Short mmCIF file of C-alpha atoms in Angstrom, two decimals:
data_model
loop_
_atom_site.label_atom_id
_atom_site.label_comp_id
_atom_site.label_asym_id
_atom_site.label_seq_id
_atom_site.Cartn_x
_atom_site.Cartn_y
_atom_site.Cartn_z
CA MET D 1 103.50 97.37 116.56
CA LYS D 2 105.57 96.44 113.53
CA LEU D 3 103.45 96.19 110.43
CA THR D 4 104.66 93.06 108.67
CA GLN D 5 103.04 93.35 105.25
CA THR D 6 103.58 95.81 102.33
CA PHE D 7 101.49 96.84 99.33
CA ASP D 8 103.29 98.43 96.46
CA TRP D 9 101.18 101.22 94.96
CA ARG D 10 102.33 103.74 92.36
CA GLY D 11 105.90 103.51 93.58
CA ARG D 12 104.97 103.78 97.20
CA SER D 13 105.37 101.17 99.87
CA VAL D 14 102.27 100.90 102.03
CA ALA D 15 102.81 99.11 105.41
CA TRP D 16 99.88 97.07 106.74
CA ASP D 17 98.95 94.11 108.79
CA ARG D 18 95.96 92.07 109.95
CA VAL D 19 95.05 90.67 113.43
CA GLY D 20 92.23 88.30 114.35
CA SER D 21 89.55 86.60 112.28
CA GLY D 22 85.95 87.19 111.54
CA PRO D 23 84.05 89.95 109.72
CA ALA D 24 86.55 92.49 108.27
CA VAL D 25 87.22 95.87 109.96
CA VAL D 26 89.55 98.39 108.44
CA MET D 27 90.97 101.14 110.70
CA CYS D 28 92.08 104.41 109.16
CA HIS D 29 94.26 106.88 110.98
CA GLY D 30 94.66 110.66 110.62
CA THR D 31 97.31 113.33 110.87
CA PRO D 32 99.93 113.51 112.34
CA TRP D 33 99.22 109.97 113.56
CA SER D 34 99.68 106.51 112.25
CA SER D 35 98.08 103.04 112.74
CA GLU D 36 99.78 103.11 116.15
CA VAL D 37 96.85 104.96 117.66
CA TRP D 38 94.62 102.06 116.73
CA VAL D 39 96.78 99.12 117.74
CA PRO D 40 95.23 98.48 121.25
CA PHE D 41 91.69 98.63 119.78
CA ALA D 42 92.59 96.33 116.96
CA GLU D 43 94.04 93.83 119.45
CA ALA D 44 90.82 94.04 121.58
CA LEU D 45 88.59 93.64 118.51
CA SER D 46 90.63 90.74 117.11
CA ARG D 47 88.71 88.24 119.24
CA ASP D 48 85.62 88.90 117.09
CA PHE D 49 86.91 90.52 113.88
CA ALA D 50 89.68 90.40 111.31
CA VAL D 51 91.14 93.91 111.81
CA TYR D 52 93.25 95.58 109.13
CA LEU D 53 95.70 98.24 110.03
CA TRP D 54 97.61 100.40 107.51
CA ASP D 55 99.80 103.50 107.37
CA MET D 56 99.09 106.02 104.71
CA PRO D 57 102.07 106.91 102.52
CA GLY D 58 103.92 109.75 104.16
CA TYR D 59 103.08 108.46 107.64
CA GLY D 60 104.18 105.86 110.18
CA GLN D 61 106.00 102.85 108.64
CA SER D 62 104.98 103.56 105.02
CA SER D 63 107.32 105.24 102.47
CA LYS D 64 107.89 108.98 102.71
CA ARG D 65 109.39 109.86 99.36
CA PRO D 66 109.42 113.63 98.75
CA ALA D 67 108.02 113.37 95.28
CA ASP D 68 104.92 111.36 96.28
CA ALA D 69 101.64 113.22 96.81
CA VAL D 70 100.16 112.58 100.29
CA ASP D 71 96.91 114.64 99.93
CA LEU D 72 93.50 113.37 100.90
CA GLY D 73 92.48 112.71 97.36
CA THR D 74 95.44 110.48 96.72
CA GLN D 75 94.96 108.60 99.99
CA ALA D 76 91.32 107.82 99.09
CA GLU D 77 92.40 106.41 95.75
CA LEU D 78 94.89 104.27 97.58
CA LEU D 79 92.25 103.06 100.08
CA SER D 80 90.04 101.96 97.19
CA ASP D 81 92.85 99.92 95.64
CA LEU D 82 94.06 98.61 99.01
CA LEU D 83 90.59 97.12 99.76
CA SER D 84 90.70 95.45 96.35
CA HIS D 85 94.12 94.06 97.13
CA TRP D 86 92.74 92.63 100.38
CA ASP D 87 89.72 91.31 98.53
CA LEU D 88 87.32 92.99 100.95
CA PRO D 89 84.04 93.59 99.16
CA ALA D 90 82.33 95.56 101.94
CA PRO D 91 84.26 95.93 105.25
CA HIS D 92 83.34 97.80 108.37
CA VAL D 93 85.37 100.99 108.44
CA VAL D 94 86.57 102.85 111.54
CA ALA D 95 88.25 106.21 110.78
CA HIS D 96 89.81 109.07 112.79
CA ASP D 97 90.70 112.60 111.80
CA PHE D 98 91.90 112.71 108.10
CA GLY D 99 90.95 109.03 107.85
CA GLY D 100 87.36 110.22 107.89
CA ALA D 101 87.74 112.33 104.73
CA VAL D 102 89.75 109.55 103.10
CA SER D 103 87.09 106.94 103.86
CA LEU D 104 84.19 109.20 102.88
CA ARG D 105 85.89 110.09 99.53
CA ALA D 106 86.59 106.43 98.85
CA HIS D 107 82.95 105.63 99.32
CA LEU D 108 81.30 108.61 97.66
CA LEU D 109 83.74 109.27 94.77
CA HIS D 110 85.27 105.82 94.12
CA GLY D 111 82.24 103.66 94.82
CA VAL D 112 83.89 101.73 97.70
CA PRO D 113 81.09 99.72 99.48
CA CYS D 114 81.22 99.62 103.28
CA ALA D 115 79.20 97.48 105.73
CA SER D 116 79.23 100.37 108.16
CA LEU D 117 81.16 103.54 109.05
CA ALA D 118 82.41 104.62 112.48
CA LEU D 119 83.66 108.19 112.25
CA VAL D 120 85.76 109.27 115.24
CA ASP D 121 86.54 113.00 115.55
CA VAL D 122 86.92 113.13 111.76
CA VAL D 123 87.87 115.80 109.23
CA ALA D 124 84.68 115.94 107.13
CA LEU D 125 83.38 119.51 107.03
CA ARG D 126 85.02 122.93 106.48
CA PRO D 127 86.49 124.83 108.09
CA TRP D 128 89.35 122.70 109.25
CA GLY D 129 93.13 123.22 109.56
CA SER D 130 94.62 126.05 111.55
CA ASP D 131 96.79 129.16 111.31
CA PHE D 132 99.72 126.79 111.74
CA PHE D 133 98.60 124.75 108.69
CA ARG D 134 98.39 127.93 106.62
CA LEU D 135 101.76 129.10 107.78
CA VAL D 136 103.42 125.83 106.89
CA GLY D 137 101.66 125.78 103.57
CA GLU D 138 103.35 129.10 102.71
CA ASN D 139 106.76 128.18 104.17
CA GLU D 140 107.06 124.42 103.96
CA HIS D 141 110.77 124.33 103.05
CA VAL D 142 111.70 126.77 105.83
CA PHE D 143 109.96 124.56 108.39
CA ALA D 144 111.47 121.43 106.99
CA ALA D 145 114.97 122.94 107.31
CA GLN D 146 114.60 123.89 111.02
CA PRO D 147 117.16 122.59 113.46
CA GLN D 148 116.09 119.27 114.86
CA GLY D 149 115.63 120.55 118.38
CA ILE D 150 113.34 123.35 117.29
CA HIS D 151 111.37 120.96 115.14
CA ARG D 152 110.97 118.55 117.99
CA ALA D 153 109.75 121.23 120.46
CA ALA D 154 107.28 122.56 117.90
CA LEU D 155 106.07 119.05 117.13
CA GLU D 156 105.51 118.13 120.72
CA GLU D 157 103.61 121.37 121.39
CA TYR D 158 101.40 120.76 118.41
CA ILE D 159 100.59 117.14 119.28
CA ALA D 160 100.01 118.03 122.98
CA GLY D 161 97.04 120.20 121.97
CA ALA D 162 95.21 117.14 120.66
CA SER D 163 94.73 115.61 124.13
CA HIS D 164 92.37 116.98 126.71
CA HIS D 165 94.04 115.23 129.64
CA GLY D 166 97.62 115.36 128.48
CA LEU D 167 99.91 112.68 127.13
CA SER D 168 102.39 110.61 129.07
CA PRO D 169 106.06 110.82 128.04
CA ALA D 170 105.85 107.32 126.50
CA GLN D 171 102.72 108.34 124.55
CA MET D 172 104.42 111.50 123.32
CA ASP D 173 107.49 109.56 122.26
CA SER D 174 105.38 107.02 120.36
CA LEU D 175 103.47 109.77 118.46
CA THR D 176 106.47 111.90 117.58
CA ALA D 177 108.90 109.09 116.66
CA PRO D 178 107.99 108.83 112.95
CA TRP D 179 108.60 112.56 112.48
CA LEU D 180 112.00 112.97 114.13
CA SER D 181 114.38 111.71 111.45
CA THR D 182 115.48 113.92 108.62
CA GLU D 183 113.07 112.09 106.35
CA GLY D 184 110.28 112.31 108.89
CA GLN D 185 110.70 115.98 109.54
CA SER D 186 110.28 116.83 105.86
CA ALA D 187 107.35 114.41 105.60
CA PHE D 188 105.58 116.03 108.59
CA TYR D 189 105.59 119.45 106.96
CA ARG D 190 104.79 118.03 103.52
CA GLN D 191 101.51 116.43 104.62
CA ILE D 192 100.43 119.66 106.28
CA ALA D 193 101.35 121.74 103.25
CA GLN D 194 99.22 119.43 101.07
CA ALA D 195 96.16 119.62 103.32
CA ASP D 196 93.41 121.41 101.39
CA GLU D 197 89.72 122.01 102.24
CA ARG D 198 88.79 121.35 98.56
CA PHE D 199 89.04 117.62 99.38
CA THR D 200 86.12 117.85 101.78
CA ASP D 201 84.34 120.55 99.77
CA GLU D 202 84.00 118.06 96.98
CA ILE D 203 82.05 115.64 99.13
CA GLN D 204 80.37 117.43 102.08
CA ASP D 205 77.23 118.25 100.12
CA ARG D 206 76.84 114.60 99.23
CA TYR D 207 76.60 113.16 102.74
CA ALA D 208 72.88 112.85 102.34
CA GLU D 209 73.55 110.13 99.79
CA ILE D 210 75.18 107.90 102.30
CA ASP D 211 72.95 104.81 102.67
CA LEU D 212 74.61 102.65 105.23
CA PRO D 213 74.84 102.55 109.06
CA VAL D 214 77.03 105.32 110.42
CA LYS D 215 78.18 105.86 114.01
CA ILE D 216 79.82 109.21 114.94
CA ILE D 217 81.94 109.27 118.12
CA TRP D 218 83.36 112.59 119.30
CA GLY D 219 85.30 113.93 122.22
CA ARG D 220 83.25 116.79 123.69
CA GLN D 221 86.44 118.63 124.50
CA ASP D 222 88.01 118.27 121.05
CA ALA D 223 90.04 121.53 120.61
CA TRP D 224 91.02 120.64 117.02
CA ILE D 225 87.57 119.89 115.57
CA PRO D 226 84.82 121.25 117.88
CA ILE D 227 81.78 119.14 118.89
CA GLU D 228 79.54 121.47 116.87
CA ARG D 229 81.09 119.90 113.75
CA ALA D 230 80.00 116.51 114.93
CA ILE D 231 76.45 117.67 115.44
CA ASP D 232 76.40 119.18 111.96
CA LEU D 233 77.85 116.00 110.44
CA ALA D 234 75.28 113.87 112.15
CA GLN D 235 72.48 115.99 110.76
CA ARG D 236 73.85 115.64 107.19
CA ILE D 237 74.08 111.87 107.23
CA PRO D 238 70.65 110.06 107.18
CA GLY D 239 70.26 107.96 110.35
CA ALA D 240 73.72 108.73 111.82
CA ASP D 241 74.05 108.01 115.51
CA LEU D 242 76.19 110.57 117.38
CA GLU D 243 77.88 109.65 120.68
CA GLN D 244 79.54 112.45 122.55
CA VAL D 245 82.28 111.46 124.95
CA ASP D 246 82.77 113.83 127.86
CA GLY D 247 86.34 114.45 129.13
CA ALA D 248 87.92 113.58 125.74
CA GLY D 249 89.76 115.69 123.24
CA HIS D 250 90.72 115.03 119.64
CA LEU D 251 93.00 112.14 120.69
CA ILE D 252 90.08 110.19 122.17
CA GLN D 253 92.16 106.97 121.78
CA TYR D 254 94.30 108.27 124.71
CA ASP D 255 91.81 110.41 126.61
CA ALA D 256 89.00 107.88 126.87
CA PRO D 257 90.34 104.50 125.66
CA VAL D 258 87.88 102.34 127.60
CA HIS D 259 84.86 104.32 126.57
CA LEU D 260 85.98 104.26 122.95
CA ALA D 261 86.85 100.51 122.96
CA MET D 262 83.44 99.63 124.36
CA ALA D 263 81.60 101.87 122.02
CA LEU D 264 83.39 100.48 118.94
CA HIS D 265 82.99 96.88 120.04
CA ARG D 266 79.23 97.37 120.77
CA TRP D 267 78.78 99.06 117.36
CA LEU D 268 80.65 96.54 115.34
CA VAL D 269 79.12 93.54 117.03
CA ASP D 270 75.59 94.99 116.41
CA GLN D 271 76.43 95.73 112.80
CA ALA D 272 77.94 92.28 112.19
CA ALA D 273 74.85 90.62 113.73
CA SER D 274 72.45 92.66 111.62
CA ARG D 275 74.22 91.64 108.40
CA GLU D 276 73.95 87.96 109.43
CA ALA D 277 70.31 88.23 110.34
#
């Protein structure tokens, strides 16, 4: 889906779009993904909600300038300003992977009000990352300078590990496309190099302060962020409801799309109704 709108923020161009009408839902992607993983869900929800999609700077259709920081702290500051730009006082937020840390930081550190939070296989508690993350962090420029064919093979191998069932060639092409140009290759390793657990360390002891409805949805076979992390997160957030999805890995959007779509729709409809009551 081509995102048709842009928001200029500190020299960055942030691509975004909106589909549907009704209560506002903001969908946040993670790494190394983009809003593309949420497009089918946004279209399904658009019958009942105004759904906002956006690509973080350094990802997808947004700008990828080498000088721009793309860390989780910067992305949370952007989300706060983006919601103000959209004039959304308290949207429902749906977040995946890094999008979880970005949303939680925006709420806890920048005072962004939310009607509800749906956290889907999110980065929220240490430890996260991998040996690959640490290796890239120490050798970012070496990885960025790899021959394109080697980069593509490594990228595909990395992304394949996020799915429990395996990705189709079309799905793999869609997920790798933003990272295959010269600009995209450098951006891919840049965002990994700037990943730092301090961005979740700063908030994970504050999750007990969260005073809004929270739904946690997690693939039981998530090999990137194990299900034990979901159980821990649910225990830290008062009243959080955890739904475990069997047969799904980290890319639950591809492994269990029907289950996820139904769970999100049911959650958001219930939350919207409760706010109207």
